[in-house]
mmCIF file of C-alpha atoms in Angstrom:
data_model
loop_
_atom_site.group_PDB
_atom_site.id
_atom_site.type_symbol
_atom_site.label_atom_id
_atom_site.label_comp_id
_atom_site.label_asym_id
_atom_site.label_seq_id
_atom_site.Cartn_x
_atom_site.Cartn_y
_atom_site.Cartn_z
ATOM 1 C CA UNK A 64 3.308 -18.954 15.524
ATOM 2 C CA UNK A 65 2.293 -19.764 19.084
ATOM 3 C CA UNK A 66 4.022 -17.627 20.642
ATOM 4 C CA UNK A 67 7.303 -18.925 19.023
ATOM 5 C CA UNK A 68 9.296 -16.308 17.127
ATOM 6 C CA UNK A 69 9.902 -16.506 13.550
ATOM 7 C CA UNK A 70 11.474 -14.528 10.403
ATOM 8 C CA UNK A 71 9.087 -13.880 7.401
ATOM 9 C CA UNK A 72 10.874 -13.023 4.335
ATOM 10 C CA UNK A 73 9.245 -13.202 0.983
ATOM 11 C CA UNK A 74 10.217 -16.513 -0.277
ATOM 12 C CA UNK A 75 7.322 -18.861 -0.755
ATOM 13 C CA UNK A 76 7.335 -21.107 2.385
ATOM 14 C CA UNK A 77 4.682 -23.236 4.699
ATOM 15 C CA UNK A 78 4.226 -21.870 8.016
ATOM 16 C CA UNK A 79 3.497 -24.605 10.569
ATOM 17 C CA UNK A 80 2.572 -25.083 14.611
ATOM 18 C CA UNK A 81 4.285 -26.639 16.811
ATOM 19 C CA UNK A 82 2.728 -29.419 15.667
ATOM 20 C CA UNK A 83 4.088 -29.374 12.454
ATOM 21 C CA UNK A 84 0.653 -28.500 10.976
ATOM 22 C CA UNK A 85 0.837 -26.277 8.184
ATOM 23 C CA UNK A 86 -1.613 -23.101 9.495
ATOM 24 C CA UNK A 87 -0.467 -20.762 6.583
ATOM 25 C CA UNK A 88 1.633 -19.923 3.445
ATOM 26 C CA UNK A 89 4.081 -16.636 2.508
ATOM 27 C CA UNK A 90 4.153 -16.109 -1.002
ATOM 28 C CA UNK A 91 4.809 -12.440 -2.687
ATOM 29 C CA UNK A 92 5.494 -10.731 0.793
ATOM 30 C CA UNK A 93 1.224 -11.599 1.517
ATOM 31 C CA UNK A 94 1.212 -14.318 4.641
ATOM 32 C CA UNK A 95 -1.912 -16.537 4.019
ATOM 33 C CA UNK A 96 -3.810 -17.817 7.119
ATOM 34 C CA UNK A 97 -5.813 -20.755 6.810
ATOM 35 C CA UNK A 98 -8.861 -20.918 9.190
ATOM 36 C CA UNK A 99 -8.518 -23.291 11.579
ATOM 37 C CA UNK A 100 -11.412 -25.855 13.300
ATOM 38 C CA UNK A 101 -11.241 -25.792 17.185
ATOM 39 C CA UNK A 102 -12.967 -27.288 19.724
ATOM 40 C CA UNK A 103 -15.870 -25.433 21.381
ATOM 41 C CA UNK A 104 -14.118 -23.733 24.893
ATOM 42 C CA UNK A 105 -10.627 -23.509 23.672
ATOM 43 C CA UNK A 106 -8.823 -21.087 24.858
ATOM 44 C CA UNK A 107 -7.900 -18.240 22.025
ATOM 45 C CA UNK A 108 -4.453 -18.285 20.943
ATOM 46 C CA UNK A 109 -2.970 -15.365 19.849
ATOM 47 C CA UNK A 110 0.127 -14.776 17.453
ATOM 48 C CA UNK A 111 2.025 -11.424 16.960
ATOM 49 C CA UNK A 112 3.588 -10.275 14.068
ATOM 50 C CA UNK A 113 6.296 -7.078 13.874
ATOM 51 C CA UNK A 114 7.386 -5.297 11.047
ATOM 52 C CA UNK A 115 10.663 -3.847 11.078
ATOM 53 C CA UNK A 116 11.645 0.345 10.231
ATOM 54 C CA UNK A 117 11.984 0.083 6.291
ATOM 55 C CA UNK A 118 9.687 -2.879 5.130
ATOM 56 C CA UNK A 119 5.720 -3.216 4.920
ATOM 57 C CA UNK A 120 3.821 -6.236 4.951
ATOM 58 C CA UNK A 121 0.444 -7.760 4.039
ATOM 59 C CA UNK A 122 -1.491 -10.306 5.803
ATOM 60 C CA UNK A 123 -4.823 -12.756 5.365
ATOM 61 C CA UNK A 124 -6.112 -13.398 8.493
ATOM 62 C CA UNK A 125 -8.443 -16.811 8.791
ATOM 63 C CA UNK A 126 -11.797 -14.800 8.478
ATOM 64 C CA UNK A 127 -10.303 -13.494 4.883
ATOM 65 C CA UNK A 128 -9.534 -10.430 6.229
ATOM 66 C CA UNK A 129 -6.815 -8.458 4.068
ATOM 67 C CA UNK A 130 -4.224 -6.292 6.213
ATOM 68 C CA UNK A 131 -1.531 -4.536 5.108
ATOM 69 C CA UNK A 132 1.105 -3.658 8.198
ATOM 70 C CA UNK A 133 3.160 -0.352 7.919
ATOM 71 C CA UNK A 134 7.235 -0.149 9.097
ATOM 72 C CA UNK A 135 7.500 -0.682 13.050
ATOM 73 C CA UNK A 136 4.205 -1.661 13.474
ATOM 74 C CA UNK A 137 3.076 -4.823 15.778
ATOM 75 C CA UNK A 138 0.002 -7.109 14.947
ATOM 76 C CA UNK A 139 -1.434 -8.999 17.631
ATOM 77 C CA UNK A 140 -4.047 -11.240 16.093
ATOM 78 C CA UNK A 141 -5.492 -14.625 16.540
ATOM 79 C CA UNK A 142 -4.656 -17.852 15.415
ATOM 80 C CA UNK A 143 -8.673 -18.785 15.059
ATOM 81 C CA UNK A 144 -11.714 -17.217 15.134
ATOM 82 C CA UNK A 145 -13.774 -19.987 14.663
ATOM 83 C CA UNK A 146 -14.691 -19.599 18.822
ATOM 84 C CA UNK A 147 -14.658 -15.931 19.224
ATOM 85 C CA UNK A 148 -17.828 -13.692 19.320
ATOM 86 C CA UNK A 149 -16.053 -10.999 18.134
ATOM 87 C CA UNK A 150 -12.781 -11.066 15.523
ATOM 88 C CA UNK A 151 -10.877 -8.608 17.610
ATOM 89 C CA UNK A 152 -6.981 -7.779 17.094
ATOM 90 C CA UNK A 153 -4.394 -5.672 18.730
ATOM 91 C CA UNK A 154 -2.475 -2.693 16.460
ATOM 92 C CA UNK A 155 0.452 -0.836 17.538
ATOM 93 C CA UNK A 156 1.515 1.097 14.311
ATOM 94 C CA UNK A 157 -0.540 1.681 10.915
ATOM 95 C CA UNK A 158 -1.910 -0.952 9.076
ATOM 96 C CA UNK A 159 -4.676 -0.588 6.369
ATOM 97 C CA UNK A 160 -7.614 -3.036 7.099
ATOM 98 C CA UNK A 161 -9.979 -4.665 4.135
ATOM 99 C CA UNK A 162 -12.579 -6.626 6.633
ATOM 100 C CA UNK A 163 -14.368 -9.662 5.586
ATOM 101 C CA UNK A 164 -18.007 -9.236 6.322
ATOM 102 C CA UNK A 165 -19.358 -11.330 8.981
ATOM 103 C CA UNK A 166 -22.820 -9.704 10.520
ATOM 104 C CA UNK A 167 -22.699 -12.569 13.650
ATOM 105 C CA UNK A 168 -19.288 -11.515 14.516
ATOM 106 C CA UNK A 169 -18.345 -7.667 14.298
ATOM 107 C CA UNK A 170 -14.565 -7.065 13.662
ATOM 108 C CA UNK A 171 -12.446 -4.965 16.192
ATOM 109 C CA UNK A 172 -9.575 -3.383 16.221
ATOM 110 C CA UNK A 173 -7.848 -2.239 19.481
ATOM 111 C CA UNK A 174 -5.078 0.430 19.795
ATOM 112 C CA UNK A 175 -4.093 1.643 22.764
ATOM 113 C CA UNK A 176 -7.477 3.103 24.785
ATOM 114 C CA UNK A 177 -9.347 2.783 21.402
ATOM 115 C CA UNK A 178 -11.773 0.273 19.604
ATOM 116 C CA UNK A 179 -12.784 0.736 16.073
ATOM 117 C CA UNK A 180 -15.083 -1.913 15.504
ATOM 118 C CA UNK A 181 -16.525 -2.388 11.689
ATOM 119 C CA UNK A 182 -18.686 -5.549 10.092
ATOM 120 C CA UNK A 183 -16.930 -5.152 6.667
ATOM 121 C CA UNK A 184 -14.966 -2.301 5.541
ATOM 122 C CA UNK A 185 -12.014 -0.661 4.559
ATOM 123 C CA UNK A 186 -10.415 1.527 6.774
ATOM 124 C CA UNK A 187 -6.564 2.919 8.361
ATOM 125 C CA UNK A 188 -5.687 3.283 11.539
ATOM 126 C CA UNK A 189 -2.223 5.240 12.893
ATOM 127 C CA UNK A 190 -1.653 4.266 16.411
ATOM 128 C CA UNK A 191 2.154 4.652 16.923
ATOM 129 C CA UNK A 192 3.367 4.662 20.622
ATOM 130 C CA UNK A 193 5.266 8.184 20.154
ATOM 131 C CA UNK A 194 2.188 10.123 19.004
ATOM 132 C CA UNK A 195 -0.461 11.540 21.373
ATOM 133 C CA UNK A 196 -3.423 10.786 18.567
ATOM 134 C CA UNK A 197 -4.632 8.005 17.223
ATOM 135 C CA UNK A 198 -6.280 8.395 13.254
ATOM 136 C CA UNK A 199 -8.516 6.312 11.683
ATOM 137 C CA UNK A 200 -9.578 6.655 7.883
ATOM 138 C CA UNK A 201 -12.177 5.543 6.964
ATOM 139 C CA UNK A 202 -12.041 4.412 3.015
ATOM 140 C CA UNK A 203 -15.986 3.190 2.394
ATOM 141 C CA UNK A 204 -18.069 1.002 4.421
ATOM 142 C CA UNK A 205 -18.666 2.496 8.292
ATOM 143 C CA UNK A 206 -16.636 1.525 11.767
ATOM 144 C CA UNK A 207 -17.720 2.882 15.447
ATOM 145 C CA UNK A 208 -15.233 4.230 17.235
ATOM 146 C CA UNK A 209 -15.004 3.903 21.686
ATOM 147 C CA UNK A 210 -12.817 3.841 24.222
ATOM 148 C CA UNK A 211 -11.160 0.195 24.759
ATOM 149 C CA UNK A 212 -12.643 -0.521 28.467
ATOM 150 C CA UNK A 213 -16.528 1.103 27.235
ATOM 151 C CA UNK A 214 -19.100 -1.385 26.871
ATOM 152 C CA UNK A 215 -20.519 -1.155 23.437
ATOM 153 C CA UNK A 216 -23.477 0.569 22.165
ATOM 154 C CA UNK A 217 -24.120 2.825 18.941
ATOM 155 C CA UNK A 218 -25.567 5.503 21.582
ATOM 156 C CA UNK A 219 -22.215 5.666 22.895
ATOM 157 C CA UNK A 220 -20.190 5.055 20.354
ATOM 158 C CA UNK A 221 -18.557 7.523 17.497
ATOM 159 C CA UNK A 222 -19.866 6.739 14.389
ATOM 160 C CA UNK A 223 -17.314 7.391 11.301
ATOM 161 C CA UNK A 224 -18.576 8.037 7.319
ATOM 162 C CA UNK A 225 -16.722 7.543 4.602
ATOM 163 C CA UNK A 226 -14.242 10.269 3.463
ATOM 164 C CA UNK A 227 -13.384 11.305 6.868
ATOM 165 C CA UNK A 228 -10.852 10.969 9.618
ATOM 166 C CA UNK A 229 -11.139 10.760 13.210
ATOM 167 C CA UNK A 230 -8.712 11.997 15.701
ATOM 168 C CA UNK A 231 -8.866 10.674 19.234
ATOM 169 C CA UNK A 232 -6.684 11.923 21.809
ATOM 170 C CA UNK A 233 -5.133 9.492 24.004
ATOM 171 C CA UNK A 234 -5.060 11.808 26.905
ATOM 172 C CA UNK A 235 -8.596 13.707 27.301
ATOM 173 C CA UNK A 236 -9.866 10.119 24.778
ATOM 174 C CA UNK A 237 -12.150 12.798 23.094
ATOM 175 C CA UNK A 238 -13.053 12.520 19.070
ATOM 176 C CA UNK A 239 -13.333 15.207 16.461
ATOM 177 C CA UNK A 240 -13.804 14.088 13.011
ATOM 178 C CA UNK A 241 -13.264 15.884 10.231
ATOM 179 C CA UNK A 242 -13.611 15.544 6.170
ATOM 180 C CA UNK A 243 -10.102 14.944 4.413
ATOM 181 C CA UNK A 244 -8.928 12.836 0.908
ATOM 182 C CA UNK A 245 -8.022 9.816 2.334
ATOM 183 C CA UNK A 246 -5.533 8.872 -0.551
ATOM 184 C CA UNK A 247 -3.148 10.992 2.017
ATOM 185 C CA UNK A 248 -3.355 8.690 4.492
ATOM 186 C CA UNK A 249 -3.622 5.164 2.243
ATOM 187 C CA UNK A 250 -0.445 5.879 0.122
ATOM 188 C CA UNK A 251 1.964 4.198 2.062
ATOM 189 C CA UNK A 252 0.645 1.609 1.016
ATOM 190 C CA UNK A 253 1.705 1.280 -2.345
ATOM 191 C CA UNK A 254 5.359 2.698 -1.282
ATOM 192 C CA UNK A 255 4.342 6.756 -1.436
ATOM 193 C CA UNK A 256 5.512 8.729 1.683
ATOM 194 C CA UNK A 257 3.020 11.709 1.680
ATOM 195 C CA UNK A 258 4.017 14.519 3.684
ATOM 196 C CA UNK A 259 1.091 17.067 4.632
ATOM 197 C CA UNK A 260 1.804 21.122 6.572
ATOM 198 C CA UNK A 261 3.900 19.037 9.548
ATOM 199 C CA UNK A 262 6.756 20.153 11.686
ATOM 200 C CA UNK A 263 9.775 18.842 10.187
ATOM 201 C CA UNK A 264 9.944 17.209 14.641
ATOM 202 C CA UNK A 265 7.157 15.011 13.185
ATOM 203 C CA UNK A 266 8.245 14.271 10.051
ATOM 204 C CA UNK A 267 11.570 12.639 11.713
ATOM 205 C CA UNK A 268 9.948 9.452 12.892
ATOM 206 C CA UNK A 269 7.992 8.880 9.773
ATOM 207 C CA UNK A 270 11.399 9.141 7.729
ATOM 208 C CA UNK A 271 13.343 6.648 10.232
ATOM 209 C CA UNK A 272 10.614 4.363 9.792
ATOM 210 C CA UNK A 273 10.397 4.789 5.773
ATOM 211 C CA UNK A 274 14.359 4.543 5.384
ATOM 212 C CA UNK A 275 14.941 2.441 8.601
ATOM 213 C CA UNK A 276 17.669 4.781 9.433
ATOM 214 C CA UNK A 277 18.580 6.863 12.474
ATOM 215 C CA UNK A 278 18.136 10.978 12.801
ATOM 216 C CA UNK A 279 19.918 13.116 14.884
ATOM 217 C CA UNK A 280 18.431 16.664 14.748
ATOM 218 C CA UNK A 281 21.165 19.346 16.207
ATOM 219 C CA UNK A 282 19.162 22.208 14.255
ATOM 220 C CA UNK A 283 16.159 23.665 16.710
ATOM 221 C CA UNK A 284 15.157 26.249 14.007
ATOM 222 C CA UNK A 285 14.878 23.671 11.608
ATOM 223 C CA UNK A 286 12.633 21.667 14.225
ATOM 224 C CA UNK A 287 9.664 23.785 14.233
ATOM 225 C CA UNK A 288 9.867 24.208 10.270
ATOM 226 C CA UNK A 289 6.636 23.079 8.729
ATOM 227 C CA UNK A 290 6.797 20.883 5.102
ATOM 228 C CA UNK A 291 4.413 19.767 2.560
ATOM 229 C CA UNK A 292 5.941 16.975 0.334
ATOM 230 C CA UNK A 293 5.609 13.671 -1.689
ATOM 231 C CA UNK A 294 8.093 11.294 -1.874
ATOM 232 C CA UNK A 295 7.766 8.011 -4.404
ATOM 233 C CA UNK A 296 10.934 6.816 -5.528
ATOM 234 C CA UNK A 297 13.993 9.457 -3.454
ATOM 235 C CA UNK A 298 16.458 8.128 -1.686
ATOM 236 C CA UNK A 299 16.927 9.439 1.666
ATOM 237 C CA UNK A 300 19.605 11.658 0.670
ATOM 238 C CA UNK A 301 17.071 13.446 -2.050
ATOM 239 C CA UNK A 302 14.512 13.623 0.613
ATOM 240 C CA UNK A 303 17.094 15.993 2.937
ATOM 241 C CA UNK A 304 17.898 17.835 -0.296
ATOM 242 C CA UNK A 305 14.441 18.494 -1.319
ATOM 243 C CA UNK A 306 14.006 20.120 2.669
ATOM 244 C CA UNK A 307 16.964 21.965 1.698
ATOM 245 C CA UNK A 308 15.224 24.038 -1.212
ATOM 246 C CA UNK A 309 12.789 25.445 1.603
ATOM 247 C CA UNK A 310 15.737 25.562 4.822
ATOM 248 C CA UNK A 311 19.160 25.746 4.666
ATOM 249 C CA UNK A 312 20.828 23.043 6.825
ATOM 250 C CA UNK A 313 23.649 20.841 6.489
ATOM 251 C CA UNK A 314 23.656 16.922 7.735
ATOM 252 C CA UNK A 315 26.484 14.486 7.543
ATOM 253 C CA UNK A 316 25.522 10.656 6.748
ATOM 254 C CA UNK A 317 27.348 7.639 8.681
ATOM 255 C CA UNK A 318 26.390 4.352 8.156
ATOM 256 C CA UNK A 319 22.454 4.446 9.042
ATOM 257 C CA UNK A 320 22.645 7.481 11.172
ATOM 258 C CA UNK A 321 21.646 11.027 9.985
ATOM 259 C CA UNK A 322 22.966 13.998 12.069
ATOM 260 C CA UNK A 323 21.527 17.216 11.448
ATOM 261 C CA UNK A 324 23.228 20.482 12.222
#
């Protein structure tokens, strides 16, 4: 917390400032934020919090604000919002947002060249540096969606319903939105690694950052081969047998790096 770098496990433990103020509490893997007084013209503080490939995490911001962080995914968020005119935070990853409603203050998060800005909702947003799109599912409630350096109005601004996703690309920043089950793109959550018509090229990230291991893919054919699955409880090793039944390829396993031939 400010700035300083620390290890969350999921032991039940205070977190403090530098201080030696207690700001928060971890207990059950959920790190509890308590919302903090400041004086009027403080300058916002900020703290960041990364999950690593292979773990998931869930977080209570000080506004009540229930976020659950997906593997290799960074947080940027504040420490208060008690002086901020908007609750905005910073996403690099996927994390699954349940926003406390506050009509004075309208909640924003910013990923890359997009803002998706709600008052209460519940909502997922994909923003991982490798990929050229940026999703966000929206769950119930609504969120607007425009570009990060727009000034806000509904006019200009996307608006999103319930039951659909919205694709921005990063490069031409334009939005098409389409209707989809959004259990598809919520199941991580609860441990499910759903797997829907993409190149197995795509599906090699997701995997590293499920398993937290390392691919090496030496097989080009098997590159552009396109997969439908759902995995809940396989091991990695059931996950490359199950691609097996559709493509015949063989891997070798060292340690926490796949090779693929």
């Amino acid at each position: 917390t400010d700035g300083a770098i620390e290890v969350v496990t999921k032991n039940t433990k205070p977190i403090e400032n530098k201080k030696g103020e207690v700001i928060g509490e971890i207990k059950n893997n959920v790190l509890t934020l308590n919302n903090q007084k400041e004086p009027k013209d403080t300058i916002i503080k900020y703290n960041t919090i990364n999950v690593p490939y292979g773990k998931t995490f869930e977080l209570s911001l000080a506004d009540g604000t229930r976020v659950k962080i997906n593997a290799g995914t960074s947080l940027k968020f504040p420490t208060s919002f008690s002086n901020a005119k908007n609750r905005t935070v910073y996403l690099q990853g996927e994390a699954f947002f349940e926003v406390s409603k506050d009509k004075k203050h309208p909640f924003i998060v910013q990923s890359n060249k997009l803002n998706v800005r709600v008052l209460g909702t519940s909502f997922n947003v994909s923003a991982y540096p490798e990929n050229k799109n940026i999703f966000t599912v929206l769950v119930e409630g609504a969120v607007r969606l425009y570009g990060k350096d727009e000034l806000y109005t509904e006019k200009k601004s996307k608006l999103l319903k319930p039951g659909r996703k919205a694709r921005w690309d990063k490069t031409s920043k334009k939005i098409t939105i389409k209707k989809v089950d959004t259990s598809i793109y919520t199941s991580w959550i609860d441990g499910i690694l759903v797997i829907e018509n993409l190149k197995f090229h795509h599906i090699i990230k997701r995997l590293e950052r499920h398993y937290n291991i390392k691919i090496i893919n030496k097989n080009k054919q098997l590159s552009s081969q396109v997969f439908t699955a759902t995995f809940r409880v396989e091991n990695i090793e059931e996950v490359l047998e199950s691609f097996k039944t559709n493509f015949s390829f063989e891997y070798e396993i060292e340690g926490d790096t796949i090779t693929i031939n």
